[in-house]
CSV table of C-alpha atoms in Angstrom, one decimal:
chain,number,residue,atom,x,y,z
A,13,MET,CA,-0.2,0.1,0.3
A,14,LEU,CA,1.4,3.7,-1.0
A,15,ASN,CA,1.6,5.9,1.8
A,16,GLU,CA,1.7,9.6,0.6
A,17,LEU,CA,3.0,13.3,2.6
A,18,ILE,CA,2.9,16.4,1.3
A,19,PHE,CA,5.5,18.9,2.5
A,20,GLU,CA,5.6,22.6,2.3
A,21,GLU,CA,9.0,24.0,1.2
A,22,ASN,CA,10.6,24.9,4.8
A,23,ARG,CA,8.5,24.1,6.7
A,24,GLU,CA,8.8,21.4,9.3
A,25,ALA,CA,7.0,18.1,9.3
A,26,VAL,CA,6.0,16.1,12.2
A,27,VAL,CA,6.2,12.5,10.3
A,28,ARG,CA,7.6,8.7,11.6
A,29,LEU,CA,9.6,6.5,9.5
A,30,SER,CA,10.8,3.6,9.1
A,31,VAL,CA,15.7,3.6,9.6
A,32,ARG,CA,15.3,2.6,6.4
A,33,GLN,CA,12.9,5.0,4.8
A,34,LEU,CA,15.2,7.2,7.1
A,35,SER,CA,18.7,6.2,5.5
A,36,ALA,CA,17.1,6.1,2.4
A,37,LEU,CA,16.6,10.3,2.9
A,38,GLU,CA,18.9,11.3,4.7
A,39,GLU,CA,21.3,10.0,1.3
A,40,VAL,CA,19.0,11.9,-0.8
A,41,GLY,CA,19.7,15.4,1.1
A,42,ARG,CA,23.6,14.2,0.7
A,43,ARG,CA,23.0,13.6,-3.0
A,44,MET,CA,21.2,17.4,-3.8
A,45,ALA,CA,23.1,19.5,-1.7
A,46,GLY,CA,25.9,18.3,-3.3
A,47,ARG,CA,24.0,19.2,-7.1
A,48,ALA,CA,22.6,22.3,-6.5
A,49,ASP,CA,24.2,24.6,-8.1
A,50,TRP,CA,24.0,23.4,-11.5
A,51,TRP,CA,21.5,25.4,-12.3
A,52,GLY,CA,20.6,28.8,-11.6
A,53,SER,CA,22.2,31.6,-9.0
A,54,GLU,CA,25.3,30.9,-6.6
A,55,ARG,CA,21.8,31.0,-4.2
A,56,ASN,CA,21.1,28.1,-5.0
A,57,ALA,CA,24.0,25.9,-3.1
A,58,LYS,CA,23.1,29.0,-0.2
A,59,GLN,CA,20.2,28.6,0.4
A,60,THR,CA,19.4,24.5,0.1
A,61,GLY,CA,21.7,23.9,2.9
A,62,ALA,CA,24.8,23.3,0.1
A,63,VAL,CA,27.7,24.2,2.5
A,64,GLY,CA,29.1,22.5,5.2
A,65,ASP,CA,30.9,19.6,5.7
A,66,ALA,CA,26.7,18.6,7.1
A,67,ALA,CA,24.9,20.4,3.9
A,68,SER,CA,22.0,18.7,3.1
A,69,VAL,CA,19.0,19.9,1.7
A,70,ILE,CA,16.3,17.8,4.0
A,71,GLY,CA,17.0,18.8,7.2
A,72,ILE,CA,15.9,15.3,9.9
A,73,ARG,CA,15.6,16.0,13.5
A,74,ARG,CA,14.6,12.8,15.8
A,75,ARG,CA,12.3,13.2,18.4
A,76,LEU,CA,11.7,12.0,21.5
A,77,ASP,CA,8.6,10.3,21.3
A,78,GLY,CA,10.2,8.1,18.4
A,79,GLY,CA,9.0,10.5,15.1
A,80,GLN,CA,11.2,12.8,13.1
A,81,SER,CA,10.6,16.5,12.0
A,82,VAL,CA,11.8,16.6,8.9
A,83,VAL,CA,12.0,19.8,6.4
A,84,PHE,CA,12.5,20.1,3.3
A,85,ARG,CA,15.2,23.4,2.2
A,86,ASN,CA,14.6,25.2,-0.8
A,87,VAL,CA,13.1,22.1,-2.9
A,88,ALA,CA,10.4,20.5,-4.7
A,89,GLY,CA,8.8,18.3,-6.6
A,90,SER,CA,8.5,14.9,-5.2
A,91,LEU,CA,10.1,11.5,-3.8
A,92,ARG,CA,9.1,7.6,-3.9
A,93,ILE,CA,10.9,5.5,-1.5
A,94,GLY,CA,9.1,1.8,-0.8
A,95,ASP,CA,5.8,2.7,-0.4
A,96,LEU,CA,6.3,5.9,0.9
A,97,LYS,CA,5.6,8.8,-1.5
A,98,LEU,CA,6.4,12.1,-0.7
A,99,GLN,CA,5.0,15.7,-2.4
A,100,ILE,CA,6.9,18.6,-1.6
A,101,ARG,CA,5.2,22.2,-2.2
A,102,PRO,CA,6.4,25.2,-3.6
A,103,LYS,CA,6.0,27.5,-0.5
A,104,ILE,CA,4.1,29.8,-2.5
A,105,PRO,CA,0.4,28.2,-4.2
A,106,LEU,CA,1.3,25.7,-7.4
A,107,ALA,CA,-0.1,28.4,-9.6
A,108,HIS,CA,2.6,31.2,-8.6
A,109,PHE,CA,5.3,28.7,-8.9
A,110,PHE,CA,4.2,28.0,-12.2
A,111,TYR,CA,3.3,30.7,-13.8
A,112,LEU,CA,7.0,32.6,-12.2
A,113,MET,CA,8.7,29.1,-13.7
A,114,SER,CA,7.3,29.7,-17.5
A,115,ARG,CA,8.6,33.4,-16.9
A,116,SER,CA,12.0,32.3,-15.8
A,117,ASP,CA,15.0,31.6,-17.6
A,118,VAL,CA,14.0,27.7,-17.8
A,119,ALA,CA,10.9,28.0,-19.8
A,120,PRO,CA,10.6,27.3,-24.0
A,121,ARG,CA,11.0,30.8,-26.9
A,122,VAL,CA,7.7,29.2,-28.1
A,123,ASP,CA,3.8,30.7,-26.1
A,124,SER,CA,3.2,27.1,-25.0
A,125,ALA,CA,-0.1,26.5,-23.5
A,126,SER,CA,-0.4,27.4,-20.4
A,127,ILE,CA,0.1,24.9,-17.5
A,128,ASP,CA,-2.3,23.2,-15.4
A,129,ILE,CA,-0.8,21.8,-12.7
A,130,ASP,CA,-1.5,20.0,-9.6
A,131,SER,CA,0.9,18.3,-8.2
A,132,SER,CA,4.1,18.5,-7.2
A,133,HIS,CA,4.5,15.6,-8.9
A,134,GLU,CA,3.5,17.0,-12.7
A,135,LEU,CA,6.7,19.8,-12.3
A,136,GLN,CA,9.2,16.7,-14.1
A,137,GLU,CA,7.1,16.1,-15.9
A,138,LEU,CA,7.0,19.8,-17.2
A,139,ILE,CA,10.0,20.3,-17.3
A,140,ILE,CA,11.5,17.1,-19.4
A,141,ALA,CA,8.7,18.1,-21.7
A,142,TRP,CA,10.4,21.7,-22.9
A,143,LEU,CA,13.6,20.0,-22.6
A,144,VAL,CA,12.8,17.6,-25.4
A,145,ASP,CA,11.0,21.3,-27.6
A,146,GLU,CA,14.4,23.2,-26.5
A,147,ALA,CA,16.6,19.9,-27.3
A,148,GLU,CA,14.7,18.7,-30.9
A,149,ARG,CA,15.0,22.8,-31.8
A,150,VAL,CA,18.9,23.3,-31.4
A,151,ILE,CA,19.4,19.8,-33.2
A,152,ARG,CA,17.1,21.3,-36.3
A,153,LEU,CA,19.6,24.5,-36.4
A,154,GLY,CA,22.5,21.9,-35.4
A,155,LEU,CA,25.3,20.8,-33.2
A,156,HIS,CA,28.1,22.8,-31.4
A,157,ARG,CA,31.1,21.5,-32.9
A,158,ASP,CA,34.1,22.1,-30.8
A,159,TYR,CA,38.0,21.1,-30.5
A,160,SER,CA,38.1,17.2,-28.1
A,161,ASP,CA,41.7,15.7,-27.2
A,162,TYR,CA,42.0,12.4,-28.3
A,163,ALA,CA,44.6,9.6,-28.1
A,164,GLU,CA,45.0,6.3,-29.3
A,165,GLU,CA,46.8,4.0,-31.7
A,166,LEU,CA,45.8,5.0,-35.6
A,167,ALA,CA,47.0,3.8,-38.7
A,168,GLU,CA,48.7,6.9,-40.2
A,169,VAL,CA,50.3,9.7,-38.1
A,170,ARG,CA,48.1,12.2,-36.9
A,171,GLY,CA,49.0,14.9,-34.4
A,172,SER,CA,52.2,14.4,-32.5
A,173,ILE,CA,53.4,10.8,-31.5
A,174,HIS,CA,54.2,9.2,-29.1
A,175,PRO,CA,57.5,6.9,-28.9
A,176,ILE,CA,57.2,4.1,-27.0
A,177,PRO,CA,53.7,3.0,-27.0
A,178,THR,CA,54.3,3.1,-30.7
A,179,ALA,CA,57.5,0.7,-30.2
A,180,LEU,CA,55.2,-1.3,-28.2
A,181,ALA,CA,52.3,-1.9,-30.9
A,182,ASN,CA,55.0,-2.5,-33.8
A,183,LEU,CA,57.3,-4.8,-31.5
A,184,SER,CA,54.3,-6.9,-30.9
A,185,GLY,CA,53.5,-6.8,-35.0
A,186,ARG,CA,50.3,-4.4,-35.6
A,187,ALA,CA,51.8,-1.6,-38.2
A,188,ALA,CA,50.4,0.9,-36.2
A,189,VAL,CA,51.2,4.4,-34.3
A,190,PHE,CA,50.2,6.0,-31.3
A,191,CYS,CA,48.9,10.1,-31.2
A,192,GLU,CA,48.2,12.4,-29.6
A,193,TYR,CA,45.5,14.6,-31.9
A,194,SER,CA,42.8,17.5,-31.0
A,195,ASP,CA,39.8,16.9,-33.5
A,196,LEU,CA,36.7,19.9,-34.2
A,197,ASP,CA,34.2,17.6,-33.3
A,198,GLU,CA,30.5,17.2,-31.8
A,199,ASP,CA,31.8,15.5,-28.1
A,200,ALA,CA,31.4,19.1,-26.7
A,201,ALA,CA,30.5,20.2,-22.7
A,202,ILE,CA,27.2,21.3,-23.5
A,203,ASN,CA,26.7,18.8,-25.8
A,204,ARG,CA,27.3,15.9,-23.6
A,205,LEU,CA,25.2,17.4,-20.4
A,206,ILE,CA,22.2,17.7,-23.7
A,207,LYS,CA,22.4,14.3,-24.1
A,208,ALA,CA,22.8,12.7,-20.3
A,209,ALA,CA,19.9,14.8,-19.8
A,210,CYS,CA,18.0,13.3,-22.6
A,211,GLY,CA,19.2,9.7,-21.2
A,212,GLU,CA,17.5,10.5,-17.7
A,213,ALA,CA,13.9,11.4,-19.4
A,214,ALA,CA,14.3,8.9,-22.1
A,215,SER,CA,15.2,5.8,-19.4
A,216,ASP,CA,12.5,7.4,-16.6
A,217,ALA,CA,9.3,5.5,-16.8
A,218,ARG,CA,7.2,7.3,-14.7
A,219,ILE,CA,7.7,10.1,-18.1
A,220,GLY,CA,4.9,9.8,-20.4
A,221,SER,CA,5.6,7.1,-23.5
A,222,LEU,CA,5.6,10.0,-26.1
A,223,VAL,CA,7.9,13.2,-24.4
A,224,ARG,CA,10.6,9.5,-23.5
A,225,GLN,CA,10.4,8.3,-27.3
A,226,ARG,CA,11.2,11.6,-28.5
A,227,ALA,CA,14.3,11.7,-25.6
A,228,ARG,CA,15.1,8.4,-27.2
A,229,ARG,CA,15.7,9.6,-30.7
A,230,LEU,CA,17.5,12.4,-29.6
A,231,VAL,CA,20.1,10.9,-27.6
A,232,THR,CA,20.2,8.5,-31.2
A,233,VAL,CA,20.4,11.6,-32.7
A,234,MET,CA,23.5,12.5,-30.9
A,235,ALA,CA,25.6,9.7,-31.2
A,236,GLN,CA,28.9,11.2,-31.8
A,237,VAL,CA,28.5,13.1,-28.5
A,238,GLY,CA,30.5,11.0,-25.3
A,239,PRO,CA,29.0,10.4,-22.0
A,240,LEU,CA,28.7,12.6,-19.4
A,241,ARG,CA,31.4,13.9,-17.7
A,242,ARG,CA,32.6,14.9,-14.3
A,243,SER,CA,34.1,18.6,-15.3
A,244,ASP,CA,31.0,19.3,-17.1
A,245,SER,CA,28.8,20.9,-14.9
A,246,ARG,CA,30.8,23.2,-14.2
A,247,PHE,CA,30.9,24.1,-17.6
A,248,GLN,CA,30.0,28.3,-18.6
A,249,PRO,CA,28.0,28.9,-22.0
A,250,THR,CA,29.6,31.9,-24.4
A,251,ARG,CA,28.3,34.0,-27.4
A,252,LEU,CA,29.1,31.0,-29.3
A,253,HIS,CA,26.6,29.2,-27.8
A,254,SER,CA,23.4,31.6,-28.0
A,255,ARG,CA,21.2,28.9,-29.2
A,256,TYR,CA,21.7,26.5,-26.1
A,257,SER,CA,20.5,29.9,-23.7
A,258,ARG,CA,17.3,28.2,-23.3
A,259,VAL,CA,17.7,24.2,-23.4
A,260,LEU,CA,21.4,24.2,-21.0
A,261,PRO,CA,19.9,25.3,-18.2
A,262,LEU,CA,16.6,22.9,-18.6
A,263,ALA,CA,19.1,19.9,-19.2
A,264,LYS,CA,21.2,21.3,-15.8
A,265,LEU,CA,17.8,21.6,-13.6
A,266,VAL,CA,16.8,17.6,-14.9
A,267,LEU,CA,20.5,16.3,-14.3
A,268,ALA,CA,20.2,18.7,-11.1
A,269,GLY,CA,17.2,16.3,-10.4
A,270,LYS,CA,18.4,12.9,-10.7
A,271,GLY,CA,20.4,13.4,-7.3
A,272,ALA,CA,17.6,12.4,-5.8
A,273,SER,CA,17.6,8.7,-7.3
A,274,ILE,CA,19.0,6.7,-5.3
A,275,THR,CA,19.8,3.0,-3.7
A,276,ALA,CA,19.9,2.5,0.4
A,277,GLY,CA,19.9,-1.1,1.5
A,278,ASP,CA,17.3,-2.7,-0.5
A,279,LEU,CA,15.0,0.0,-0.4
A,280,ALA,CA,14.6,1.7,-3.7
A,281,GLY,CA,14.6,5.5,-3.8
A,282,ARG,CA,13.5,7.8,-7.5
A,283,GLY,CA,12.5,11.1,-7.4
A,284,PHE,CA,12.6,14.4,-8.9
A,285,LEU,CA,13.3,17.7,-6.8
A,286,ILE,CA,15.1,21.2,-8.2
A,287,PRO,CA,16.0,23.6,-6.2
A,288,THR,CA,13.6,26.7,-6.0
A,289,PRO,CA,15.4,29.8,-5.1
A,290,GLY,CA,16.9,30.4,-9.4
A,291,LEU,CA,14.2,30.0,-10.7
A,292,ILE,CA,11.7,32.4,-8.8
A,293,GLU,CA,14.4,35.2,-8.9
A,294,SER,CA,15.0,34.3,-12.6
A,295,GLY,CA,10.9,34.7,-13.1
A,296,LEU,CA,10.8,37.1,-11.2
A,297,ARG,CA,13.2,39.6,-12.6
A,298,ASN,CA,11.9,38.5,-15.6
A,299,VAL,CA,8.5,40.3,-15.1
A,300,ILE,CA,10.0,43.4,-13.5
A,301,ALA,CA,12.2,43.5,-17.0
A,302,GLY,CA,9.3,43.7,-19.1
A,303,ALA,CA,7.6,45.8,-17.0
A,304,LEU,CA,10.7,48.2,-17.2
A,305,ALA,CA,11.5,48.1,-21.2
A,306,PRO,CA,13.0,49.5,-22.6
A,307,ARG,CA,14.9,50.0,-19.6
A,308,ASP,CA,17.3,47.4,-19.2
A,309,VAL,CA,17.7,45.6,-16.3
A,310,ARG,CA,19.8,43.0,-15.4
A,311,LYS,CA,21.5,41.1,-12.7
A,312,ARG,CA,26.0,41.6,-12.6
A,313,GLY,CA,28.0,41.9,-9.7
A,314,LEU,CA,30.3,44.1,-8.6
A,315,ARG,CA,33.3,43.9,-6.4
A,316,LEU,CA,35.4,46.2,-4.0
A,317,VAL,CA,38.7,47.3,-4.2
A,318,GLU,CA,39.2,47.1,-1.0
A,319,GLY,CA,38.0,43.7,1.8
A,320,GLY,CA,37.2,40.9,-1.1
A,321,ILE,CA,33.9,42.1,-1.5
A,322,SER,CA,31.0,41.7,-3.7
A,323,LEU,CA,28.2,43.4,-4.2
A,324,ASN,CA,25.3,41.2,-6.5
A,325,PRO,CA,21.8,42.3,-6.2
A,326,ASP,CA,19.7,40.8,-8.0
A,327,LEU,CA,18.3,43.9,-10.4
A,328,LEU,CA,20.2,46.2,-11.6
A,329,ILE,CA,18.0,48.8,-13.1
A,330,GLU,CA,20.1,51.2,-16.4
A,331,GLY,CA,23.2,50.0,-14.7
A,332,GLY,CA,22.5,52.0,-11.9
A,333,GLN,CA,19.7,54.0,-11.8
A,334,ALA,CA,17.9,51.8,-9.6
A,335,VAL,CA,18.6,48.2,-7.8
A,336,GLY,CA,16.8,45.8,-7.0
A,337,ASP,CA,16.9,42.5,-5.2
A,338,ILE,CA,14.5,39.2,-4.8
A,339,LYS,CA,13.5,37.8,-1.3
A,340,TYR,CA,12.0,34.1,-2.0
A,341,ARG,CA,9.7,34.2,1.3
A,342,HIS,CA,6.5,35.9,2.7
A,343,PHE,CA,7.1,39.3,4.2
A,344,GLY,CA,5.5,40.7,7.4
A,345,GLY,CA,4.2,44.2,7.9
A,346,ASP,CA,7.9,46.2,8.3
A,347,TRP,CA,11.3,46.4,7.2
A,348,ASP,CA,13.5,43.7,8.7
A,349,ARG,CA,17.2,44.9,9.5
A,350,ALA,CA,18.7,42.8,6.9
A,351,SER,CA,17.2,43.8,4.4
A,352,LEU,CA,17.2,47.1,4.6
A,353,ASN,CA,20.7,47.1,5.2
A,354,GLN,CA,21.0,44.8,2.4
A,355,ILE,CA,19.8,47.2,-0.2
A,356,VAL,CA,20.8,49.8,0.7
A,357,THR,CA,24.3,48.7,0.5
A,358,PHE,CA,23.6,47.8,-2.4
A,359,ALA,CA,22.1,51.3,-4.0
A,360,THR,CA,25.1,52.8,-2.1
A,361,GLY,CA,28.1,50.8,-3.8
A,362,PHE,CA,26.7,51.6,-7.3
A,363,GLY,CA,25.5,55.1,-7.1
A,364,ALA,CA,21.7,54.3,-7.7
A,365,LYS,CA,19.7,57.0,-5.1
A,366,SER,CA,16.4,54.2,-5.6
A,367,GLY,CA,16.5,50.4,-3.6
A,368,PHE,CA,13.8,48.3,-3.7
A,369,ILE,CA,13.3,44.1,-2.7
A,370,VAL,CA,10.9,42.0,-3.7
A,371,GLY,CA,9.2,39.2,-2.3
A,372,PHE,CA,5.1,37.2,-1.9
A,373,GLY,CA,2.2,38.1,0.5
A,374,ARG,CA,-0.4,37.0,1.3
A,375,GLY,CA,-3.4,38.0,3.6
A,376,PRO,CA,-3.6,41.0,5.5
A,377,HIS,CA,0.4,41.7,3.2
A,378,ALA,CA,-0.6,40.5,0.2
A,379,ARG,CA,-0.9,44.4,-1.3
A,380,MET,CA,1.8,45.9,1.2
A,381,SER,CA,4.3,48.1,0.3
A,382,VAL,CA,6.3,49.6,3.2
A,383,GLN,CA,8.6,53.1,1.9
A,384,ALA,CA,11.6,54.7,3.8
A,385,ARG,CA,14.7,56.7,3.0
A,386,VAL,CA,17.9,56.3,4.5
A,387,GLY,CA,20.4,59.6,3.8
A,388,ASP,CA,20.2,60.1,0.1
A,389,VAL,CA,18.4,56.5,-1.2
A,390,ALA,CA,15.1,55.9,-0.8
A,391,VAL,CA,13.8,52.1,-0.2
A,392,ARG,CA,10.8,50.4,-1.2
A,393,LYS,CA,9.3,47.1,-0.4
A,394,PHE,CA,6.7,45.2,-3.0
A,395,ALA,CA,4.6,42.2,-2.4
A,396,TRP,CA,3.3,39.9,-5.0
A,397,ASP,CA,0.2,39.0,-4.1
A,398,ALA,CA,0.3,34.9,-3.4
A,399,SER,CA,-2.8,34.7,-1.7
A,400,SER,CA,-4.2,31.4,-3.3
A,401,ASP,CA,-7.0,33.3,-4.3
A,402,ALA,CA,-4.6,35.6,-6.3
A,403,HIS,CA,-4.8,34.7,-10.5
A,404,PRO,CA,-1.1,34.5,-11.1
A,405,GLU,CA,-1.5,37.1,-14.3
A,406,GLN,CA,-3.1,39.4,-12.1
A,407,SER,CA,-0.1,39.1,-9.4
A,408,ALA,CA,2.2,39.7,-12.4
A,409,ASN,CA,0.4,42.3,-13.7
A,410,LEU,CA,-0.4,44.8,-10.5
A,411,LEU,CA,3.7,44.1,-9.7
A,412,ALA,CA,5.0,45.1,-13.0
A,413,GLU,CA,2.5,48.6,-12.4
A,414,GLU,CA,3.5,49.2,-8.9
A,415,VAL,CA,7.3,49.9,-10.2
A,416,ARG,CA,7.4,51.1,-13.1
A,417,THR,CA,4.6,54.1,-11.7
A,418,TRP,CA,7.7,54.1,-8.3
A,419,LEU,CA,10.7,54.0,-10.4
A,420,LYS,CA,9.3,56.9,-13.0
């Protein structure tokens, strides 16, 4: 019999798990922590708890009554461990989460059908469907080719010859030369990431058969691309990889979610968990950028000359006309000192006269707008209305209008 538990990210829940289930869940948390920085901003690794020796995206605390207090740190998705199914829902309503995800950098360029999802498990299917769409688009445009290094026996000389292996081959009766050379081909890091992600999609029986069939076809087409290497997770695209701008974050997201699949003893665990802060940051930044167009809105850091400190606001408007920062949390009524100090520091560092933070509100704080002034810097706090009865598109339009009006 399948038992189902529903969690909300960052909210502790009391459960009663067996020793084997607990062991499997702890292993999932450690694996996911190691993959939390595969997609999105550096805050993914920090906010999921992926720092330190005991890094884990799942906090587990034993209770005196024999139960456990479990919290999932800034991840959403689903897990199945033996006969136990866990759904981890975002801290904002699913409709708002999926809307912002559809506005993020992982969403397809084409205008897809409206998202109608009512469970965290369907998050995986949506992301993989997007991955397959974008991978097919890249295949149509042509895979990127890069130089790869090879060292092997050949019938003719290419590149440089290694004399000792060549001599040994000749002495053993093989007419061959051992050469080291570079060749321009499709076995590049970015293609290995895409192929590996499509391979994950093709082998997951929980995904619809049509999507899996398309994913298998993509893996076949990329036959000249080799297996994923450990160093590929550190790959950073350049302007030469512009056609991969959508598919690469999707591939990294799928490969990050893969870390939720484990075997602990004789208990198999499989799931799909993704770090949420980078997705929300990207979606909100694109909503605000659309509201302020044609003004330039981007994320950019500033490293101070002395002290080794960097200032990294999530939103830089027109090179420093204003700065903003995104908080993936529900706001209360007043300013908290840490957020106020941070946004004033960001504004001062970039020479901006205005600074603002954007987060989420519900209930009495759904339409909250708190202003303050610190010296020459005017600061304001905006809240996305994340009430359960608020429509996401309406919340986006209200936020966009408030930010646009304030920055006039």
